[in-house]
Amino acid sequence: MQQLIGSDILTLAEFTPQTLAAFLERASAQKRAAKTAAAFRPLAGRSVAIIMLKPSLRTRVSFEIAVTKLGATPVILGEGSAFSRGESVRDTMKVLERYVDCIVLRTFAQSQLEEVAACASIPVINALSDGYHPCQVLADLLTIQEKKGKLAGVRAAYLGDGNNMANTLLIGAALAGMNLTVGCPEGSDPLPEAVEVARAIARATGARLEIVRDPHSAVAGADVVITDTWTSMGEEAEHDMRVQRFAPFRVDAALMSGAAPGAIFMHCLPAHRGEEVTDEVIDSPASVVYDEAENRLHAQKALLTMVLG
Ligand code: CP
Ligand code: NVA
């Protein structure tokens, strides 16, 4: 099996169906053990820089705790540290890699992440970019597997903006053999390169991937209904236009009623209640958003142990 030791994780396409299965097994086992067993500190003596160039609650906290629980030292860098004062990406990386064993980076352009990864000799993990959010989708797949008992053949629907979450969910679903229908308005499609990569993987795993314009047909018979903000970080100036554009894709009780019996609702959070999802859905028994948020911690612990060996 191809290993992930030393790999950068920039989009999720670094995984294969086999490494994803190994990841899910490891994350589930470590999660179970964490509730009972003594401390598990396989990364003692290592250190991880966590660079956040956009706001974050879940990712920042769960990575800091994950690194600490594994026995390593987290170093949180915000504005005014890495990439400030006009220092080049290359100089920044050549210095940081003398101190730490891994870089976790949340930033804007995917190209910046790629540049960081090209300059650094240590693994770089995408903690969200404009293009992809692999750590979130690993946690989402772990959550769906827990709730539905499997991933292959599960029917998932993603509603709203074809953004970083949609791009990464397509790749994740393809790797897992899970069927995914993205319902989004024309002009807000997922990235063509993400769709192409996902379709190539899906040809091997049998996952069915679709992009449709009608929200009701997207959720029809779905076991899992997923949405995300209509206005991602960096797009705030477009908020009013986006609220108009995506209104038909709001996940409310009427839309959820078209999903399969026992369907679950997921959202990476933060939610904009009343925009992409109503209170009655996100606060309903179908909603698993807090289990999903908890799984960020378990997923990242497993990921860090796979990448750092
Ligand atoms: N879901 C997620 O990535 O949350 P944060 O933006 O709070 O990290
Ligand atoms: N699509 C959202 C995800 C936040 C976790 C954003 O990029 O802001």
Tab-separated table of C-alpha atoms and ligand atoms in Angstrom:
chain	number	residue	atom	x	y	z
A	1	MET	CA	0.000	0.000	0.000
A	2	GLN	CA	1.214	3.488	-0.834
A	3	GLN	CA	2.136	5.246	2.391
A	4	LEU	CA	1.457	8.842	3.379
A	5	ILE	CA	4.663	9.242	5.405
A	6	GLY	CA	6.282	12.546	4.432
A	7	SER	CA	3.414	13.511	2.075
A	8	ASP	CA	1.954	16.963	1.661
A	9	ILE	CA	-1.848	16.969	1.998
A	10	LEU	CA	-3.000	19.846	-0.200
A	11	THR	CA	-6.268	18.670	-1.806
A	12	LEU	CA	-7.053	15.101	-0.550
A	13	ALA	CA	-6.124	13.648	-3.938
A	14	GLU	CA	-2.853	12.574	-2.266
A	15	PHE	CA	-4.924	9.704	-0.824
A	16	THR	CA	-5.797	6.482	-2.620
A	17	PRO	CA	-8.870	4.383	-1.777
A	18	GLN	CA	-6.484	2.132	0.192
A	19	THR	CA	-4.836	4.919	2.211
A	20	LEU	CA	-8.270	6.395	2.912
A	21	ALA	CA	-9.455	3.033	4.261
A	22	ALA	CA	-6.295	2.792	6.402
A	23	PHE	CA	-6.862	6.338	7.633
A	24	LEU	CA	-10.490	5.610	8.628
A	25	GLU	CA	-9.482	2.451	10.456
A	26	ARG	CA	-6.728	4.279	12.310
A	27	ALA	CA	-8.921	7.273	13.191
A	28	SER	CA	-11.699	5.011	14.540
A	29	ALA	CA	-9.263	2.896	16.552
A	30	GLN	CA	-7.461	5.927	18.003
A	31	LYS	CA	-10.795	7.563	18.835
A	32	ARG	CA	-11.977	4.468	20.712
A	33	ALA	CA	-8.648	4.115	22.516
A	34	ALA	CA	-8.540	7.807	23.488
A	35	LYS	CA	-11.696	7.338	25.600
A	36	THR	CA	-10.130	4.568	27.698
A	37	ALA	CA	-6.412	3.971	27.213
A	38	ALA	CA	-3.433	5.719	28.730
A	39	ALA	CA	-1.728	8.577	26.908
A	40	PHE	CA	-0.655	7.803	23.325
A	41	ARG	CA	2.316	10.009	22.454
A	42	PRO	CA	3.876	8.685	19.227
A	43	LEU	CA	5.058	12.169	18.184
A	44	ALA	CA	6.935	13.005	21.409
A	45	GLY	CA	9.811	15.371	20.689
A	46	ARG	CA	8.359	16.569	17.363
A	47	SER	CA	6.852	19.996	16.633
A	48	VAL	CA	4.235	21.363	14.234
A	49	ALA	CA	3.789	24.975	13.071
A	50	ILE	CA	0.131	25.929	12.634
A	51	ILE	CA	-0.106	29.043	10.444
A	52	MET	CA	-3.511	30.690	10.259
A	53	LEU	CA	-3.871	33.490	7.699
A	54	LYS	CA	-7.699	33.401	7.951
A	55	PRO	CA	-9.945	33.179	11.035
A	56	SER	CA	-10.575	29.729	12.561
A	57	LEU	CA	-12.146	28.145	15.628
A	58	ARG	CA	-12.401	24.401	14.973
A	59	THR	CA	-9.275	23.896	12.866
A	60	ARG	CA	-7.009	25.971	15.075
A	61	VAL	CA	-8.174	24.432	18.354
A	62	SER	CA	-8.424	20.838	17.095
A	63	PHE	CA	-4.952	20.931	15.522
A	64	GLU	CA	-3.365	22.451	18.637
A	65	ILE	CA	-5.002	19.813	20.846
A	66	ALA	CA	-4.257	16.978	18.371
A	67	VAL	CA	-0.558	17.869	18.209
A	68	THR	CA	-0.345	18.200	22.005
A	69	LYS	CA	-2.179	14.929	22.694
A	70	LEU	CA	0.191	13.083	20.348
A	71	GLY	CA	3.105	14.353	22.442
A	72	ALA	CA	4.392	16.974	19.997
A	73	THR	CA	4.658	20.749	20.453
A	74	PRO	CA	2.299	23.019	18.491
A	75	VAL	CA	3.480	26.496	17.505
A	76	ILE	CA	0.598	28.759	16.485
A	77	LEU	CA	1.503	31.521	14.041
A	78	GLY	CA	-0.998	34.204	13.060
A	79	GLU	CA	-0.708	37.524	11.363
A	80	GLY	CA	2.576	39.298	12.119
A	81	SER	CA	4.709	36.139	11.967
A	82	ALA	CA	5.124	33.887	8.901
A	83	PHE	CA	4.851	35.772	5.582
A	84	SER	CA	4.685	39.159	7.294
A	85	ARG	CA	7.191	41.953	6.576
A	86	GLY	CA	7.483	40.862	2.949
A	87	GLU	CA	9.695	37.840	3.737
A	88	SER	CA	9.715	35.420	0.821
A	89	VAL	CA	7.944	32.082	0.988
A	90	ARG	CA	11.244	30.313	0.342
A	91	ASP	CA	13.150	32.085	3.135
A	92	THR	CA	10.233	31.507	5.511
A	93	MET	CA	10.156	27.788	4.780
A	94	LYS	CA	13.913	27.290	4.844
A	95	VAL	CA	13.930	28.810	8.347
A	96	LEU	CA	10.785	27.110	9.695
A	97	GLU	CA	11.894	23.649	8.577
A	98	ARG	CA	14.969	24.006	10.832
A	99	TYR	CA	12.616	24.226	13.831
A	100	VAL	CA	9.532	22.117	13.098
A	101	ASP	CA	8.606	18.766	11.531
A	102	CYS	CA	5.379	19.758	9.772
A	103	ILE	CA	3.540	22.878	8.578
A	104	VAL	CA	-0.249	23.206	8.883
A	105	LEU	CA	-1.352	26.209	6.808
A	106	ARG	CA	-4.694	27.986	6.356
A	107	THR	CA	-4.500	30.536	3.580
A	108	PHE	CA	-6.274	32.012	0.557
A	109	ALA	CA	-4.849	30.926	-2.824
A	110	GLN	CA	-4.158	27.243	-3.437
A	111	SER	CA	-1.089	28.407	-5.386
A	112	GLN	CA	0.424	29.806	-2.166
A	113	LEU	CA	0.008	26.431	-0.516
A	114	GLU	CA	1.669	24.754	-3.478
A	115	GLU	CA	4.547	27.225	-3.317
A	116	VAL	CA	4.986	26.588	0.405
A	117	ALA	CA	4.974	22.824	-0.217
A	118	ALA	CA	7.492	23.181	-3.048
A	119	CYS	CA	9.887	25.187	-0.843
A	120	ALA	CA	9.533	23.079	2.320
A	121	SER	CA	11.294	19.739	2.784
A	122	ILE	CA	8.810	18.820	5.541
A	123	PRO	CA	5.137	17.823	5.061
A	124	VAL	CA	2.617	20.638	4.507
A	125	ILE	CA	-1.048	20.102	5.459
A	126	ASN	CA	-3.806	22.320	4.031
A	127	ALA	CA	-5.913	23.633	6.916
A	128	LEU	CA	-8.283	25.271	4.357
A	129	SER	CA	-7.575	27.258	1.250
A	130	ASP	CA	-9.911	28.909	-1.249
A	131	GLY	CA	-9.720	25.661	-3.238
A	132	TYR	CA	-9.808	22.744	-0.784
A	133	HIS	CA	-10.471	21.716	2.844
A	134	PRO	CA	-9.072	18.174	3.123
A	135	CYS	CA	-8.974	17.953	6.940
A	136	GLN	CA	-12.682	18.773	7.123
A	137	VAL	CA	-13.601	16.161	4.541
A	138	LEU	CA	-11.550	13.484	6.347
A	139	ALA	CA	-13.583	14.263	9.486
A	140	ASP	CA	-16.808	14.234	7.448
A	141	LEU	CA	-16.063	10.805	5.976
A	142	LEU	CA	-15.269	9.471	9.462
A	143	THR	CA	-18.605	10.883	10.682
A	144	ILE	CA	-20.631	9.412	7.812
A	145	GLN	CA	-18.995	6.018	8.336
A	146	GLU	CA	-19.895	6.157	12.050
A	147	LYS	CA	-23.489	7.189	11.411
A	148	LYS	CA	-24.259	5.027	8.362
A	149	GLY	CA	-21.939	2.090	9.078
A	150	LYS	CA	-20.239	2.387	5.687
A	151	LEU	CA	-19.281	4.840	2.954
A	152	ALA	CA	-19.416	2.805	-0.264
A	153	GLY	CA	-22.836	3.127	-1.830
A	154	VAL	CA	-24.062	5.799	0.613
A	155	ARG	CA	-25.953	8.581	-1.187
A	156	ALA	CA	-24.822	12.080	-0.208
A	157	ALA	CA	-26.030	15.459	-1.437
A	158	TYR	CA	-24.156	18.758	-1.125
A	159	LEU	CA	-26.222	21.917	-1.589
A	160	GLY	CA	-25.149	25.482	-2.296
A	161	ASP	CA	-21.840	27.001	-3.363
A	162	GLY	CA	-19.390	24.903	-5.398
A	163	ASN	CA	-16.606	26.021	-3.044
A	164	ASN	CA	-13.634	24.489	-1.209
A	165	MET	CA	-15.951	22.052	0.598
A	166	ALA	CA	-17.683	20.935	-2.608
A	167	ASN	CA	-14.339	20.472	-4.394
A	168	THR	CA	-12.930	18.340	-1.606
A	169	LEU	CA	-16.131	16.374	-0.973
A	170	LEU	CA	-16.119	15.303	-4.627
A	171	ILE	CA	-12.603	13.887	-4.231
A	172	GLY	CA	-13.428	12.317	-0.847
A	173	ALA	CA	-16.637	10.718	-2.113
A	174	ALA	CA	-14.818	9.359	-5.151
A	175	LEU	CA	-12.086	7.809	-2.967
A	176	ALA	CA	-14.676	6.275	-0.641
A	177	GLY	CA	-16.932	4.913	-3.385
A	178	MET	CA	-19.721	7.138	-2.021
A	179	ASN	CA	-22.261	8.672	-4.399
A	180	LEU	CA	-22.393	12.469	-4.281
A	181	THR	CA	-24.787	14.842	-5.992
A	182	VAL	CA	-23.806	18.511	-5.866
A	183	GLY	CA	-26.771	20.865	-6.241
A	184	CYS	CA	-25.575	24.352	-7.124
A	185	PRO	CA	-26.660	27.229	-9.379
A	186	GLU	CA	-25.033	27.719	-12.754
A	187	GLY	CA	-21.906	29.854	-12.374
A	188	SER	CA	-21.133	28.418	-8.913
A	189	ASP	CA	-19.864	25.004	-9.969
A	190	PRO	CA	-17.002	23.208	-8.232
A	191	LEU	CA	-13.563	23.710	-9.814
A	192	PRO	CA	-13.241	21.852	-13.140
A	193	GLU	CA	-9.887	20.382	-12.041
A	194	ALA	CA	-11.454	18.998	-8.846
A	195	VAL	CA	-14.311	17.459	-10.838
A	196	GLU	CA	-11.821	15.933	-13.285
A	197	VAL	CA	-9.642	14.422	-10.532
A	198	ALA	CA	-12.731	13.110	-8.711
A	199	ARG	CA	-14.211	11.549	-11.851
A	200	ALA	CA	-10.906	9.795	-12.618
A	201	ILE	CA	-10.855	8.275	-9.108
A	202	ALA	CA	-14.577	7.423	-9.326
A	203	ARG	CA	-13.999	5.374	-12.464
A	204	ALA	CA	-11.959	2.991	-10.297
A	205	THR	CA	-14.160	2.993	-7.166
A	206	GLY	CA	-17.593	3.083	-8.803
A	207	ALA	CA	-18.701	6.281	-7.006
A	208	ARG	CA	-21.453	8.153	-8.876
A	209	LEU	CA	-20.774	11.911	-8.990
A	210	GLU	CA	-23.295	14.379	-10.375
A	211	ILE	CA	-23.794	18.139	-10.561
A	212	VAL	CA	-27.423	19.276	-10.835
A	213	ARG	CA	-29.219	22.631	-10.751
A	214	ASP	CA	-32.372	21.616	-8.876
A	215	PRO	CA	-31.979	21.395	-5.068
A	216	HIS	CA	-34.941	19.013	-4.701
A	217	SER	CA	-33.578	16.500	-7.183
A	218	ALA	CA	-30.145	16.786	-5.522
A	219	VAL	CA	-31.491	15.681	-2.118
A	220	ALA	CA	-34.057	13.152	-3.396
A	221	GLY	CA	-33.400	9.888	-1.525
A	222	ALA	CA	-30.111	11.137	0.000
A	223	ASP	CA	-28.783	9.462	3.153
A	224	VAL	CA	-26.623	12.500	3.969
A	225	VAL	CA	-27.424	16.168	3.267
A	226	ILE	CA	-24.476	18.562	3.489
A	227	THR	CA	-24.247	22.313	3.082
A	228	ASP	CA	-21.773	25.113	3.755
A	229	THR	CA	-21.780	28.886	3.932
A	230	TRP	CA	-22.798	30.756	0.793
A	231	THR	CA	-20.093	33.377	1.489
A	232	SER	CA	-16.689	31.892	2.181
A	233	MET	CA	-13.891	33.788	3.890
A	234	GLY	CA	-12.553	36.399	1.480
A	235	GLU	CA	-15.897	36.775	-0.363
A	236	GLU	CA	-17.620	39.031	2.178
A	237	ALA	CA	-18.093	41.890	-0.342
A	238	GLU	CA	-20.357	39.596	-2.401
A	239	HIS	CA	-22.587	38.613	0.533
A	240	ASP	CA	-25.803	40.331	-0.589
A	241	MET	CA	-25.561	38.991	-4.148
A	242	ARG	CA	-24.840	35.500	-2.837
A	243	VAL	CA	-27.821	35.453	-0.482
A	244	GLN	CA	-30.036	36.087	-3.521
A	245	ARG	CA	-28.282	33.568	-5.747
A	246	PHE	CA	-28.271	30.633	-3.339
A	247	ALA	CA	-31.684	31.175	-1.662
A	248	PRO	CA	-33.323	28.197	-3.464
A	249	PHE	CA	-30.582	25.947	-2.022
A	250	ARG	CA	-31.343	26.756	1.662
A	251	VAL	CA	-31.643	23.503	3.611
A	252	ASP	CA	-34.982	23.791	5.401
A	253	ALA	CA	-37.414	21.158	6.676
A	254	ALA	CA	-39.232	21.027	3.325
A	255	LEU	CA	-36.007	20.271	1.451
A	256	MET	CA	-34.899	17.698	4.087
A	257	SER	CA	-38.261	15.918	3.749
A	258	GLY	CA	-37.188	14.807	0.263
A	259	ALA	CA	-34.147	12.952	1.652
A	260	ALA	CA	-34.198	9.259	2.640
A	261	PRO	CA	-35.775	8.247	5.972
A	262	GLY	CA	-33.101	8.591	8.674
A	263	ALA	CA	-31.032	11.018	6.594
A	264	ILE	CA	-28.437	13.020	8.528
A	265	PHE	CA	-27.595	16.723	8.138
A	266	MET	CA	-23.967	17.899	8.097
A	267	HIS	CA	-22.245	21.296	8.022
A	268	CYS	CA	-18.556	22.016	8.573
A	269	LEU	CA	-19.487	25.177	10.546
A	270	PRO	CA	-19.546	28.071	11.111
A	271	ALA	CA	-23.206	28.077	10.040
A	272	HIS	CA	-25.068	31.172	8.963
A	273	ARG	CA	-28.407	30.213	10.443
A	274	GLY	CA	-31.303	31.377	8.309
A	275	GLU	CA	-29.102	31.538	5.208
A	276	GLU	CA	-27.832	28.114	4.043
A	277	VAL	CA	-29.664	26.225	6.823
A	278	THR	CA	-32.623	26.905	9.079
A	279	ASP	CA	-32.589	26.435	12.872
A	280	GLU	CA	-35.225	23.701	12.583
A	281	VAL	CA	-32.804	21.574	10.513
A	282	ILE	CA	-29.478	22.288	12.228
A	283	ASP	CA	-31.067	21.850	15.680
A	284	SER	CA	-33.079	18.746	14.675
A	285	PRO	CA	-32.269	15.149	15.678
A	286	ALA	CA	-31.052	14.600	12.084
A	287	SER	CA	-28.210	17.073	12.604
A	288	VAL	CA	-24.773	15.600	13.456
A	289	VAL	CA	-22.826	18.866	13.241
A	290	TYR	CA	-21.247	18.667	16.704
A	291	ASP	CA	-20.145	15.042	16.246
A	292	GLU	CA	-18.705	16.181	12.915
A	293	ALA	CA	-16.841	19.022	14.648
A	294	GLU	CA	-15.506	16.616	17.321
A	295	ASN	CA	-14.215	14.351	14.585
A	296	ARG	CA	-11.904	17.108	13.354
A	297	LEU	CA	-9.746	16.246	16.385
A	298	HIS	CA	-9.764	12.479	15.799
A	299	ALA	CA	-9.233	12.822	12.045
A	300	GLN	CA	-6.273	15.172	12.450
A	301	LYS	CA	-4.640	12.974	15.096
A	302	ALA	CA	-4.809	10.030	12.661
A	303	LEU	CA	-3.612	12.186	9.767
A	304	LEU	CA	-0.631	13.533	11.717
A	305	THR	CA	0.458	10.032	12.744
A	306	MET	CA	0.210	8.850	9.114
A	307	VAL	CA	2.121	11.808	7.674
A	308	LEU	CA	4.775	12.044	10.405
A	309	GLY	CA	5.212	8.276	10.704
B	1	CP	N1	-14.968	23.940	9.819
B	1	CP	C1	-13.884	24.718	10.022
B	1	CP	O1	-12.857	24.602	9.347
B	1	CP	O2	-14.048	25.599	11.040
B	1	CP	P1	-13.053	26.805	11.385
B	1	CP	O3	-13.110	27.767	10.234
B	1	CP	O4	-13.619	27.399	12.653
B	1	CP	O5	-11.679	26.260	11.577
B	2	NVA	N1	-16.282	27.490	2.726
B	2	NVA	C1	-15.977	28.039	4.038
B	2	NVA	C2	-15.545	26.966	4.959
B	2	NVA	C3	-15.269	27.424	6.367
B	2	NVA	C4	-14.790	26.337	7.265
B	2	NVA	C5	-14.915	29.117	3.883
B	2	NVA	O1	-13.961	28.922	3.121
B	2	NVA	O2	-15.043	30.161	4.527
